[in-house]
PDB file of N, CA and C in Angstrom:
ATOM      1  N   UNK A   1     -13.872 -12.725  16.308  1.00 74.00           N
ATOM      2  CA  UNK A   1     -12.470 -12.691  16.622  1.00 74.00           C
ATOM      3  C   UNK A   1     -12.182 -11.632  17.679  1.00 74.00           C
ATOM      4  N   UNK A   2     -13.014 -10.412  17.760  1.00 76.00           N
ATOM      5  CA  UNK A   2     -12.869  -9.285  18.691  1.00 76.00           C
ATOM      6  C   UNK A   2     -13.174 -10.444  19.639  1.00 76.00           C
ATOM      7  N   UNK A   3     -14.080 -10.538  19.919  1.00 82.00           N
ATOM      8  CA  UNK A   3     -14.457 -11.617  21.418  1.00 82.00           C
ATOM      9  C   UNK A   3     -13.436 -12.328  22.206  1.00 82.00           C
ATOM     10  N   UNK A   4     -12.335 -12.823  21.206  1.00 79.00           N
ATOM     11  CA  UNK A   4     -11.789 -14.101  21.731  1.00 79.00           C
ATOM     12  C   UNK A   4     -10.299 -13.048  21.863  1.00 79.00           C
ATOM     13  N   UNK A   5      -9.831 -11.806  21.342  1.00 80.00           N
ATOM     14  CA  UNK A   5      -8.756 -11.083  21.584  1.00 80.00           C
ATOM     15  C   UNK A   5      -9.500 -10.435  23.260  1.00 80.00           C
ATOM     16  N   UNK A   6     -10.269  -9.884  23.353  1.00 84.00           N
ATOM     17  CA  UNK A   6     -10.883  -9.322  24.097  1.00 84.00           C
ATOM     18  C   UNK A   6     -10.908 -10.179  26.112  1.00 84.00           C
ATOM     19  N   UNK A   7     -10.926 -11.558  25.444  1.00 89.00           N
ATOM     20  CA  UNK A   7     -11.328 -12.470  26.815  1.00 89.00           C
ATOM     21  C   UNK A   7      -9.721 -12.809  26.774  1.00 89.00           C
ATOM     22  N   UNK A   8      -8.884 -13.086  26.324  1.00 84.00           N
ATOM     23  CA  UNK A   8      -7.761 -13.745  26.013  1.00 84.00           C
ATOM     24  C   UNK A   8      -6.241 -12.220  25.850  1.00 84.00           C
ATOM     25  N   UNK A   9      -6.333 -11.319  26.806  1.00 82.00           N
ATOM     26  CA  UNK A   9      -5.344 -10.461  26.282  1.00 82.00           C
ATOM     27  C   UNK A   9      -4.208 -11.112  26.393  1.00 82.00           C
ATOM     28  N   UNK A  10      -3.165 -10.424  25.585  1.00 82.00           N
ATOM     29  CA  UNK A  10      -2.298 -10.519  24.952  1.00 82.00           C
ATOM     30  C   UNK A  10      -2.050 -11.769  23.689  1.00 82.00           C
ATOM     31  N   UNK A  11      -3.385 -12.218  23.393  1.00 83.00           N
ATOM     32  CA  UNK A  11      -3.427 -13.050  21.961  1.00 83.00           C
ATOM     33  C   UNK A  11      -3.276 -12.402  20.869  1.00 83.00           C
ATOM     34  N   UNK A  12      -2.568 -12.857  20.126  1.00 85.00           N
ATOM     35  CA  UNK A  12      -2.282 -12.360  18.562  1.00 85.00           C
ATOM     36  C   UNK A  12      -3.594 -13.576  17.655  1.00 85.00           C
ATOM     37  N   UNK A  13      -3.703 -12.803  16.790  1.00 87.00           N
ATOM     38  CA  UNK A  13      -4.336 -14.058  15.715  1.00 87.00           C
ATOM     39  C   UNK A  13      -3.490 -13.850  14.283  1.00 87.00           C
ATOM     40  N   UNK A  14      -3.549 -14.942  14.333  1.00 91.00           N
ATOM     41  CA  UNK A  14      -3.066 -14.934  12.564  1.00 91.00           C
ATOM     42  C   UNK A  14      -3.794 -15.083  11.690  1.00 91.00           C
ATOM     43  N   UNK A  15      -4.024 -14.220  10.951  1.00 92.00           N
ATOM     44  CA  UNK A  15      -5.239 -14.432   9.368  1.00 92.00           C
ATOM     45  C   UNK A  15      -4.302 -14.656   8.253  1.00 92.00           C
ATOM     46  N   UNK A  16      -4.479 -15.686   7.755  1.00 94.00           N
ATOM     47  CA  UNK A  16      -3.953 -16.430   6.329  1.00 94.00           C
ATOM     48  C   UNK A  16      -5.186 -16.223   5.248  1.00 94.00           C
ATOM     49  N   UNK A  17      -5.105 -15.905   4.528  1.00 92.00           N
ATOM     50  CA  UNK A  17      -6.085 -15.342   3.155  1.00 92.00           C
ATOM     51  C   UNK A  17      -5.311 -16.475   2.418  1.00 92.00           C
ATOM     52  N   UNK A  18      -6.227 -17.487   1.905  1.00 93.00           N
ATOM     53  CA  UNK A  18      -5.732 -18.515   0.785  1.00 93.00           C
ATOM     54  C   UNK A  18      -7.078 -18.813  -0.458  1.00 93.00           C
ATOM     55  N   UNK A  19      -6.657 -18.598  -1.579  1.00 90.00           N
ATOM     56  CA  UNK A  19      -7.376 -19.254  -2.234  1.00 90.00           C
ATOM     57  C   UNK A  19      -6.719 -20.956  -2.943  1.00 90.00           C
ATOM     58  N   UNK A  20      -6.022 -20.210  -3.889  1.00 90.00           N
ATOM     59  CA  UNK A  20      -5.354 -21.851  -4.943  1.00 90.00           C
ATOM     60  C   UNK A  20      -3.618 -21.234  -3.716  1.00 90.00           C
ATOM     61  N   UNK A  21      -3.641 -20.021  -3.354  1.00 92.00           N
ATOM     62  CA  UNK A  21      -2.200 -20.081  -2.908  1.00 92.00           C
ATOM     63  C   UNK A  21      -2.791 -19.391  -1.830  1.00 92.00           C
ATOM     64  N   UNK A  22      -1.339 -18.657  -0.864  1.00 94.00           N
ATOM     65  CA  UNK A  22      -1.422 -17.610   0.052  1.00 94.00           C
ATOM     66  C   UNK A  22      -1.429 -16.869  -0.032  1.00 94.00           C
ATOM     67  N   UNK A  23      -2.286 -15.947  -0.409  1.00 91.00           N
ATOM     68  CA  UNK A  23      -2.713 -14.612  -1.013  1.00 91.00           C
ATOM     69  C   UNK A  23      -2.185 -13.306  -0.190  1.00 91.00           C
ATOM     70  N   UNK A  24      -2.104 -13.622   1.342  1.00 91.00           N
ATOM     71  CA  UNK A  24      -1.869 -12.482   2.603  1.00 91.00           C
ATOM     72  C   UNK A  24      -1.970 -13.275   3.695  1.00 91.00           C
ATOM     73  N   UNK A  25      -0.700 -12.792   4.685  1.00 94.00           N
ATOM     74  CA  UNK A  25      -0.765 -12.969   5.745  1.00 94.00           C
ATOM     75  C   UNK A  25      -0.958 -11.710   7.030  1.00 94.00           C
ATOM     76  N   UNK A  26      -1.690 -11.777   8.047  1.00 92.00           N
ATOM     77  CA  UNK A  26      -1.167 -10.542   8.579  1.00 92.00           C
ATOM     78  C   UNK A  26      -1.855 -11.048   9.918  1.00 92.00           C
ATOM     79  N   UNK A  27      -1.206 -10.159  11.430  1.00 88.00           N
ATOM     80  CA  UNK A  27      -1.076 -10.502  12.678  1.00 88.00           C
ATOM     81  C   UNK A  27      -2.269  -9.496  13.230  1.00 88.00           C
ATOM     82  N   UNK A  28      -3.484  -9.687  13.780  1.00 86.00           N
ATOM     83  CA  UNK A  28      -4.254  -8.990  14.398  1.00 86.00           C
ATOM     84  C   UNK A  28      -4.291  -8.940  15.967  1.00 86.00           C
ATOM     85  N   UNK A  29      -4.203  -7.995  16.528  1.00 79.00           N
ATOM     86  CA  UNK A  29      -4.050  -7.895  17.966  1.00 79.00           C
ATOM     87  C   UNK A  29      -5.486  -6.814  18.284  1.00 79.00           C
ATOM     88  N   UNK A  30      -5.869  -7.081  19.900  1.00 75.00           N
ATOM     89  CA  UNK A  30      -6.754  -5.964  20.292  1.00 75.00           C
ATOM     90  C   UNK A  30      -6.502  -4.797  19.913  1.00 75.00           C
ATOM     91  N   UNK A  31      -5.374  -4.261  19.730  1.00 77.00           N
ATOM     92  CA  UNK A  31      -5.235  -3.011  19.123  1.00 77.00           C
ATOM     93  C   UNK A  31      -5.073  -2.319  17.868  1.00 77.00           C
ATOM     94  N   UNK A  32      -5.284  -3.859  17.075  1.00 74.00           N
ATOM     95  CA  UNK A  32      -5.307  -3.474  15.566  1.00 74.00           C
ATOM     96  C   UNK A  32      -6.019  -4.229  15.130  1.00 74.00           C
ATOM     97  N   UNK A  33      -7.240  -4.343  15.063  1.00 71.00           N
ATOM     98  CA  UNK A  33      -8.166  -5.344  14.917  1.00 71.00           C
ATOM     99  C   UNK A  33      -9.236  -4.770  13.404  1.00 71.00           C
ATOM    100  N   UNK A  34      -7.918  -4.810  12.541  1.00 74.00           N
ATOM    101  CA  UNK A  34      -8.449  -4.260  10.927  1.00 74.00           C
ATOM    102  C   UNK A  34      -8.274  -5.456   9.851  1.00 74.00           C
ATOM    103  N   UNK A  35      -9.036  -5.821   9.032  1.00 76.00           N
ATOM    104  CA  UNK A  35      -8.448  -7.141   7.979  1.00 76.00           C
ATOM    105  C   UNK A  35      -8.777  -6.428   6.666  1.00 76.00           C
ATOM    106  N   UNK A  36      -7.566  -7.034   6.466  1.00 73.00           N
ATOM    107  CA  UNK A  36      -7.682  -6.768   4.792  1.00 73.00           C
ATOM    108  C   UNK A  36      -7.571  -7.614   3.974  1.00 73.00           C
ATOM    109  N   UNK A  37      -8.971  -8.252   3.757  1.00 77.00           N
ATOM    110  CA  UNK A  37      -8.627  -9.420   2.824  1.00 77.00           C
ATOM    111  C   UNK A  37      -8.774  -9.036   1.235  1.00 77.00           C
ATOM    112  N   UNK A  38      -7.160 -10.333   0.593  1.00 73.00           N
ATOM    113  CA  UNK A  38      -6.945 -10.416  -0.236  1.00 73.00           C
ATOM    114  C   UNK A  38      -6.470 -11.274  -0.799  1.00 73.00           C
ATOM    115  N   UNK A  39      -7.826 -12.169  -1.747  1.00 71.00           N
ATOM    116  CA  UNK A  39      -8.004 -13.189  -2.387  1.00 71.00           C
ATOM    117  C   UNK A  39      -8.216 -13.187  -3.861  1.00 71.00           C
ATOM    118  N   UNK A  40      -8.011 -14.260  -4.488  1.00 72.00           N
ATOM    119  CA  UNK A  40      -8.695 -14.290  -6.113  1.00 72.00           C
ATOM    120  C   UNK A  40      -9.800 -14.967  -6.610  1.00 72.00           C
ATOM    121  N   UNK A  41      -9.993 -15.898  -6.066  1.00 75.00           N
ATOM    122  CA  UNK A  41     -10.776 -17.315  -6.551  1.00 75.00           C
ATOM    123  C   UNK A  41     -10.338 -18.257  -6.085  1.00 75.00           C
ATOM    124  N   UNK A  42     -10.890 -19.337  -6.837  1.00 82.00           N
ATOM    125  CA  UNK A  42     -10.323 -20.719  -6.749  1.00 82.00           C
ATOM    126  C   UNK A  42      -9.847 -21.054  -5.248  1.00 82.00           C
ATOM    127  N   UNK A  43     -10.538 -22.600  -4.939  1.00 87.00           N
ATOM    128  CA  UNK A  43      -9.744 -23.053  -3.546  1.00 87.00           C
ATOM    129  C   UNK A  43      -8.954 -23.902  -3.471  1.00 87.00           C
ATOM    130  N   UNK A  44      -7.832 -23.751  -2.419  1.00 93.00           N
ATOM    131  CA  UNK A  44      -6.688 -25.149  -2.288  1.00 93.00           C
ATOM    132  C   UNK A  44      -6.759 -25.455  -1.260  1.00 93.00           C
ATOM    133  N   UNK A  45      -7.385 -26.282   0.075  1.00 94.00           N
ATOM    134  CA  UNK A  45      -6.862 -25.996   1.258  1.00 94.00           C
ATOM    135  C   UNK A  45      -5.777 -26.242   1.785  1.00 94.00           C
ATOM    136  N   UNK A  46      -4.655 -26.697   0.734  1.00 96.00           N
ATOM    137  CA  UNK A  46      -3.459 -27.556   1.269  1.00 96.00           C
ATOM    138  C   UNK A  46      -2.654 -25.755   1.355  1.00 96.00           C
ATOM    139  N   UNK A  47      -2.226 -25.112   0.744  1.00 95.00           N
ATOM    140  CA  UNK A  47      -1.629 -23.845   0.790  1.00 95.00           C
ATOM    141  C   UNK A  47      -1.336 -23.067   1.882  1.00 95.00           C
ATOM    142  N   UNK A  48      -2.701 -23.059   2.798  1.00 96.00           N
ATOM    143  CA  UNK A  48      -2.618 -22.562   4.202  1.00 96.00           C
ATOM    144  C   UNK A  48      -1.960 -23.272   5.054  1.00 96.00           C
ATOM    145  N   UNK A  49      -2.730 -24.828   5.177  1.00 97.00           N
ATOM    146  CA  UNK A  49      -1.604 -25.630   5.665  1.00 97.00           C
ATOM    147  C   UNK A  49      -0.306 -25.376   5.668  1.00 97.00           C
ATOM    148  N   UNK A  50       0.640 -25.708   4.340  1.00 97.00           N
ATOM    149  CA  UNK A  50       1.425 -26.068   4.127  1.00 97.00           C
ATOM    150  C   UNK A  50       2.273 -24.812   5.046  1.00 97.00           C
ATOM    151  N   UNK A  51       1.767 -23.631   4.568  1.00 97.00           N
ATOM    152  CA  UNK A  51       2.004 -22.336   5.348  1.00 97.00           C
ATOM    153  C   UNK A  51       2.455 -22.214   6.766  1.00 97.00           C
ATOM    154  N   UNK A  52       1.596 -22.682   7.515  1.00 97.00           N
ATOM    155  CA  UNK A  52       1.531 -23.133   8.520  1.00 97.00           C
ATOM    156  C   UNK A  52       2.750 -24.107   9.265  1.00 97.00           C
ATOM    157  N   UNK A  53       2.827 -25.074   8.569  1.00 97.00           N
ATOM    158  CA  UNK A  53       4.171 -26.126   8.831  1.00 97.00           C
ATOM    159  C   UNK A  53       5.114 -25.235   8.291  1.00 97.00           C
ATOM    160  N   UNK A  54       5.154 -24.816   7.034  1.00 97.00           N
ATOM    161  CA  UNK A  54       6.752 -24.130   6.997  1.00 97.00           C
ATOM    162  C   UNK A  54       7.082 -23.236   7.414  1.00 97.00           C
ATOM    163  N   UNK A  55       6.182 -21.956   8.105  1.00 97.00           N
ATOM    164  CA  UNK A  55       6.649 -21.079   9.147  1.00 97.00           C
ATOM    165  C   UNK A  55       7.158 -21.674  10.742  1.00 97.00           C
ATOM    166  N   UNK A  56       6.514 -22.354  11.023  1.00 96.00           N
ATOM    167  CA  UNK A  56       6.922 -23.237  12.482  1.00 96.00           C
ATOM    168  C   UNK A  56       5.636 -22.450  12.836  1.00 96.00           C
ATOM    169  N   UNK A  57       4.705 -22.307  12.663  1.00 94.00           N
ATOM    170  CA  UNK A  57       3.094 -21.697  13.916  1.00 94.00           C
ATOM    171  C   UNK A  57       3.068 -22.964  14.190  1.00 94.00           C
ATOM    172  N   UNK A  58       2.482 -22.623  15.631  1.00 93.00           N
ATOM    173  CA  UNK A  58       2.197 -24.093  16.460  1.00 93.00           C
ATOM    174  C   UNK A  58       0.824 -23.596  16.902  1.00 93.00           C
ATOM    175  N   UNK A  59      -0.426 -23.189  15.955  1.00 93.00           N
ATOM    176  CA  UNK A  59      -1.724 -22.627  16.779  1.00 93.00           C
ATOM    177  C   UNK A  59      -2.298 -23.281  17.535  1.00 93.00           C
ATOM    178  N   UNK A  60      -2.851 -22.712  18.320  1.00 90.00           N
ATOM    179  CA  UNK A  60      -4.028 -23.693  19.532  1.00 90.00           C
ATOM    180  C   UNK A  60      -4.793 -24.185  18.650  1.00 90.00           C
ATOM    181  N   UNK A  61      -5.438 -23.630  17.371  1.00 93.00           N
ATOM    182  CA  UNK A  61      -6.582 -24.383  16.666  1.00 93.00           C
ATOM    183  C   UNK A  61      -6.564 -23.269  14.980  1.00 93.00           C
ATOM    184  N   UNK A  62      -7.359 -23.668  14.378  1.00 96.00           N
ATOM    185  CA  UNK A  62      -6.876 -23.297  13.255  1.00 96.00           C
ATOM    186  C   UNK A  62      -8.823 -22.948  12.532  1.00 96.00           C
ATOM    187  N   UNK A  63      -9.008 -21.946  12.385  1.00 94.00           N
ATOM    188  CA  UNK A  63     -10.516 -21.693  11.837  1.00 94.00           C
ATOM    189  C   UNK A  63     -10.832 -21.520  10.754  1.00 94.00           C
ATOM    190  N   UNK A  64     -10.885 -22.164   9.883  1.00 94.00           N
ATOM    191  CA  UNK A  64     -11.254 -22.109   7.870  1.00 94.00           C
ATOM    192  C   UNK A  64     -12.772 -21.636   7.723  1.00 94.00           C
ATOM    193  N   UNK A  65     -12.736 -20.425   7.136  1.00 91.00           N
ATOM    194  CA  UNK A  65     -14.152 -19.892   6.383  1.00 91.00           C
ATOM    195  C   UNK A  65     -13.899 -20.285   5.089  1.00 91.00           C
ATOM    196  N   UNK A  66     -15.157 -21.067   4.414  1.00 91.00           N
ATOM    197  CA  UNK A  66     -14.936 -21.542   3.078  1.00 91.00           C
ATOM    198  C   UNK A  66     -16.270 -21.859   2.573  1.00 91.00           C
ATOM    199  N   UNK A  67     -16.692 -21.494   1.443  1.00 88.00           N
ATOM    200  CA  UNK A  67     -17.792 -22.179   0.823  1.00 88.00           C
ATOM    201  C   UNK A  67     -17.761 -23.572   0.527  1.00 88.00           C
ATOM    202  N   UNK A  68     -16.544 -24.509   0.701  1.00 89.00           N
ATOM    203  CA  UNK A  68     -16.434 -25.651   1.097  1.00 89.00           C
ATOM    204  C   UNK A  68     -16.293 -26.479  -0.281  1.00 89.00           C
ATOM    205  N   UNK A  69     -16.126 -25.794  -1.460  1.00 89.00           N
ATOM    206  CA  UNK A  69     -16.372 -26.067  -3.066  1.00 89.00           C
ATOM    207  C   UNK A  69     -14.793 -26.589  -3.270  1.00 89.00           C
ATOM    208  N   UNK A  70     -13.945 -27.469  -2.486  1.00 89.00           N
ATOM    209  CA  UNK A  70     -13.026 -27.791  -2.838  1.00 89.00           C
ATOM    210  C   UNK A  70     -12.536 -29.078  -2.368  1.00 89.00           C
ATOM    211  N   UNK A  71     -12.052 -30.131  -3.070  1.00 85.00           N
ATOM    212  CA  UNK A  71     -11.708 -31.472  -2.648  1.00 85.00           C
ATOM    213  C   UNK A  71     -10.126 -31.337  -1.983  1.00 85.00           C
ATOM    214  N   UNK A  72      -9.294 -30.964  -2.491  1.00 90.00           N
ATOM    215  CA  UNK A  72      -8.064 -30.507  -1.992  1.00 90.00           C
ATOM    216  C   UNK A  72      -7.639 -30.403  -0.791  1.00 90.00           C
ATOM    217  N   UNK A  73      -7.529 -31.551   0.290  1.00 94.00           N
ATOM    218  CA  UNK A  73      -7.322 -31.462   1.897  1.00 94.00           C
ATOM    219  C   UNK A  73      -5.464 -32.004   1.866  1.00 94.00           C
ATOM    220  N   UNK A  74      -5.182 -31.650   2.833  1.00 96.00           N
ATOM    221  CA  UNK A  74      -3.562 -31.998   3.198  1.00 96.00           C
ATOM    222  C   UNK A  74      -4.053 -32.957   4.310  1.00 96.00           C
ATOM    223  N   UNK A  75      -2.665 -33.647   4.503  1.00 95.00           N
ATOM    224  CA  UNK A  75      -2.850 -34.359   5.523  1.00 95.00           C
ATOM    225  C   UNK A  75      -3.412 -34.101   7.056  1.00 95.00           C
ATOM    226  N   UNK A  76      -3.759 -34.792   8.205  1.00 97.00           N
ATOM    227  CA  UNK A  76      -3.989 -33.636   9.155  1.00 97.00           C
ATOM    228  C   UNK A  76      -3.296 -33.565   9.765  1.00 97.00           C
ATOM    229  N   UNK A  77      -3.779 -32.379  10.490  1.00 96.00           N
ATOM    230  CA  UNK A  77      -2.660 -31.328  11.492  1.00 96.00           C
ATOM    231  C   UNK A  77      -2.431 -32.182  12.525  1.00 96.00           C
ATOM    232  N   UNK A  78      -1.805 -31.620  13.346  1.00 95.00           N
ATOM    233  CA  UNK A  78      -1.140 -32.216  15.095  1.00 95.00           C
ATOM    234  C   UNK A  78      -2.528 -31.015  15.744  1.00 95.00           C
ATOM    235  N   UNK A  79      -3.388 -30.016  15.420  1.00 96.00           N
ATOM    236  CA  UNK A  79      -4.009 -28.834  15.799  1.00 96.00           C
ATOM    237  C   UNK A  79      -5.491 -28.998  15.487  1.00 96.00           C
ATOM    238  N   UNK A  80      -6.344 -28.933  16.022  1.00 97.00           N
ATOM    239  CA  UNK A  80      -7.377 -28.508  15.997  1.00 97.00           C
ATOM    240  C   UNK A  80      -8.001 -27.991  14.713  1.00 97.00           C
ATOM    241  N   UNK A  81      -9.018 -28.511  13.888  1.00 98.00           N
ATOM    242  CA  UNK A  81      -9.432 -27.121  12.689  1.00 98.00           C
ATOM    243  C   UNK A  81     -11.136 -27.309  12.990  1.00 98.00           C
ATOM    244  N   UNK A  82     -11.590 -26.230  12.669  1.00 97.00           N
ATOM    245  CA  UNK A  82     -12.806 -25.666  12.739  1.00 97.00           C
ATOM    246  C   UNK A  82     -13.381 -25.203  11.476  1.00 97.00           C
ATOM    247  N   UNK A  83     -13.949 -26.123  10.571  1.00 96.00           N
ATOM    248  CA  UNK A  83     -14.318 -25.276   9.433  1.00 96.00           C
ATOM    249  C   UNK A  83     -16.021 -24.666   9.485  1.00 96.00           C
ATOM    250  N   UNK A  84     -15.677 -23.848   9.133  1.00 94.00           N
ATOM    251  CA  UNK A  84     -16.816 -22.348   8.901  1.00 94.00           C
ATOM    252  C   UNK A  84     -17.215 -22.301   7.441  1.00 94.00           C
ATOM    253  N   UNK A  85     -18.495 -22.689   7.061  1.00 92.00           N
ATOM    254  CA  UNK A  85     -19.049 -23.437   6.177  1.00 92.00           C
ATOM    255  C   UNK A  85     -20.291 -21.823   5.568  1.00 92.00           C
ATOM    256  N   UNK A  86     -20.048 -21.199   4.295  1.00 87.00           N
ATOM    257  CA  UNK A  86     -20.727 -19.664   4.259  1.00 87.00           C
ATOM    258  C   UNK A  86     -21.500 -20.447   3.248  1.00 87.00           C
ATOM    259  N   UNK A  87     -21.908 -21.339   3.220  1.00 81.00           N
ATOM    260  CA  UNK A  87     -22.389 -22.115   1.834  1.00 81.00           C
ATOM    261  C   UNK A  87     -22.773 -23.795   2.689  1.00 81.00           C
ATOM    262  N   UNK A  88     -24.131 -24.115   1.773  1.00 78.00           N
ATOM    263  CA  UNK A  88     -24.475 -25.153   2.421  1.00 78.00           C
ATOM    264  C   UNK A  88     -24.259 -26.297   1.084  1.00 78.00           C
ATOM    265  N   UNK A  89     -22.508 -26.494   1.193  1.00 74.00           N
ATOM    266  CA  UNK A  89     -21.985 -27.686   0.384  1.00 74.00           C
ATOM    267  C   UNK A  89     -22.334 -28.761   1.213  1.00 74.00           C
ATOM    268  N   UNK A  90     -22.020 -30.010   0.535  1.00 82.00           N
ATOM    269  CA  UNK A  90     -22.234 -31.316   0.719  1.00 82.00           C
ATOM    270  C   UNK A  90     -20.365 -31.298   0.899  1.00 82.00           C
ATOM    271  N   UNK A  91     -20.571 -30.535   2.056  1.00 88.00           N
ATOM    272  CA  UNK A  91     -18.815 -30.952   2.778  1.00 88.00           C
ATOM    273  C   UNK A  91     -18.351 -31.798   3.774  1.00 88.00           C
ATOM    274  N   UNK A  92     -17.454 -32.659   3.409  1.00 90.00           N
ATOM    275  CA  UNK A  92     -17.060 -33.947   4.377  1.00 90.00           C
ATOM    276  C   UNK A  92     -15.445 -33.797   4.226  1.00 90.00           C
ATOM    277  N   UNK A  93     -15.038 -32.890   4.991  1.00 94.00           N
ATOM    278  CA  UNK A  93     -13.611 -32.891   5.421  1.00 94.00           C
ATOM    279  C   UNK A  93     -13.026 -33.836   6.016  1.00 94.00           C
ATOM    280  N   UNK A  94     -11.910 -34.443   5.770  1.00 96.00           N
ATOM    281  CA  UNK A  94     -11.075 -35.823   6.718  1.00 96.00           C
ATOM    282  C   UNK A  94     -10.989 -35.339   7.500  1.00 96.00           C
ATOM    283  N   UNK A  95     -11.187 -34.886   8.306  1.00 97.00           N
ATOM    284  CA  UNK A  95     -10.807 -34.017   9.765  1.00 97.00           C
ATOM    285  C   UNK A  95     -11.116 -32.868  10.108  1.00 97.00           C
ATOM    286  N   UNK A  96     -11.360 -32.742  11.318  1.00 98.00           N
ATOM    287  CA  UNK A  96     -12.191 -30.904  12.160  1.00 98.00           C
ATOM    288  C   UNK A  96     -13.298 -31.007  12.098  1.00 98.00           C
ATOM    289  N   UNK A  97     -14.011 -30.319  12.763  1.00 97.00           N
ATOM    290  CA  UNK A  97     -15.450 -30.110  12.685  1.00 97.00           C
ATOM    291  C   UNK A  97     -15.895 -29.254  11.935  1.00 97.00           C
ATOM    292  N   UNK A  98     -17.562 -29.206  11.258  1.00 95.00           N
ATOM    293  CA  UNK A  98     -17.829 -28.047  10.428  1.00 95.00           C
ATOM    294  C   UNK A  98     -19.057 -27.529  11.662  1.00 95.00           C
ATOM    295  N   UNK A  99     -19.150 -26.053  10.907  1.00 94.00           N
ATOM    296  CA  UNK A  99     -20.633 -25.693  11.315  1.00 94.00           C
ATOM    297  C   UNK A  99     -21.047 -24.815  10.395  1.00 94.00           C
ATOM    298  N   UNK A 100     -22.122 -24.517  10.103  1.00 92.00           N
ATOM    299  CA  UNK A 100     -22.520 -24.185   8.682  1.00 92.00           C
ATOM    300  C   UNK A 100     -23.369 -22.676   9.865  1.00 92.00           C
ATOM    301  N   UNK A 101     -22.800 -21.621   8.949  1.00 88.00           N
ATOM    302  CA  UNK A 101     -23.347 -19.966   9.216  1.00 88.00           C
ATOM    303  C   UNK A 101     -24.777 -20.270   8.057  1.00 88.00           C
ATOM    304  N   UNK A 102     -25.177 -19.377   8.987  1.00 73.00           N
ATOM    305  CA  UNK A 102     -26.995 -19.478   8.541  1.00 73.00           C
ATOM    306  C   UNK A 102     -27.814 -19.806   8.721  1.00 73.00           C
TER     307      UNK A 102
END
């Protein structure tokens, strides 16, 4: 994420922390480039979504880190998603691409 604030100034990113809900939201910029994640368990991926539509974000693309242990998809976006796969599930998302870390 440093990389892409770094080539891209004046980008904000938005980090959404979701497990079954929205656990934290918070705005990272080149100059504050600290996370504090805070999660419980359990996955929903519809939560972030939904998040997403009811704030009005219109992101260029949308990047999910997930061990992928969840059936729970929302409809798809009008946006781009990228899922980031920390676990080598037998994951078949309706939509986005995966790539599996490791």
């Amino acid at each position: 994420m440093y990389a892409i604030l770094s080539i891209y100034p004046g980008t904000e990113i938005k980090v959404i922390y979701v497990d079954s809900k929205v656990a934290n939201v918070e705005t990272i910029d080149i100059f504050d480039f600290k996370l504090h994640a805070k999660c419980g368990g359990g996955t929903d991926f519809k939560p972030g979504f939904e998040y997403i539509e009811q704030e009005d974000i219109m992101p260029s693309c949308v990047i999910y880190f997930t061990d992928g242990y969840c059936d729970s998809f929302p409809e798809e976006p009008d946006f781009q998603t990228l899922w980031i796969l920390t676990d080598k599930a037998n994951f078949t998302p309706p939509f986005g691409e995966v790539i599996y870390m490791g």
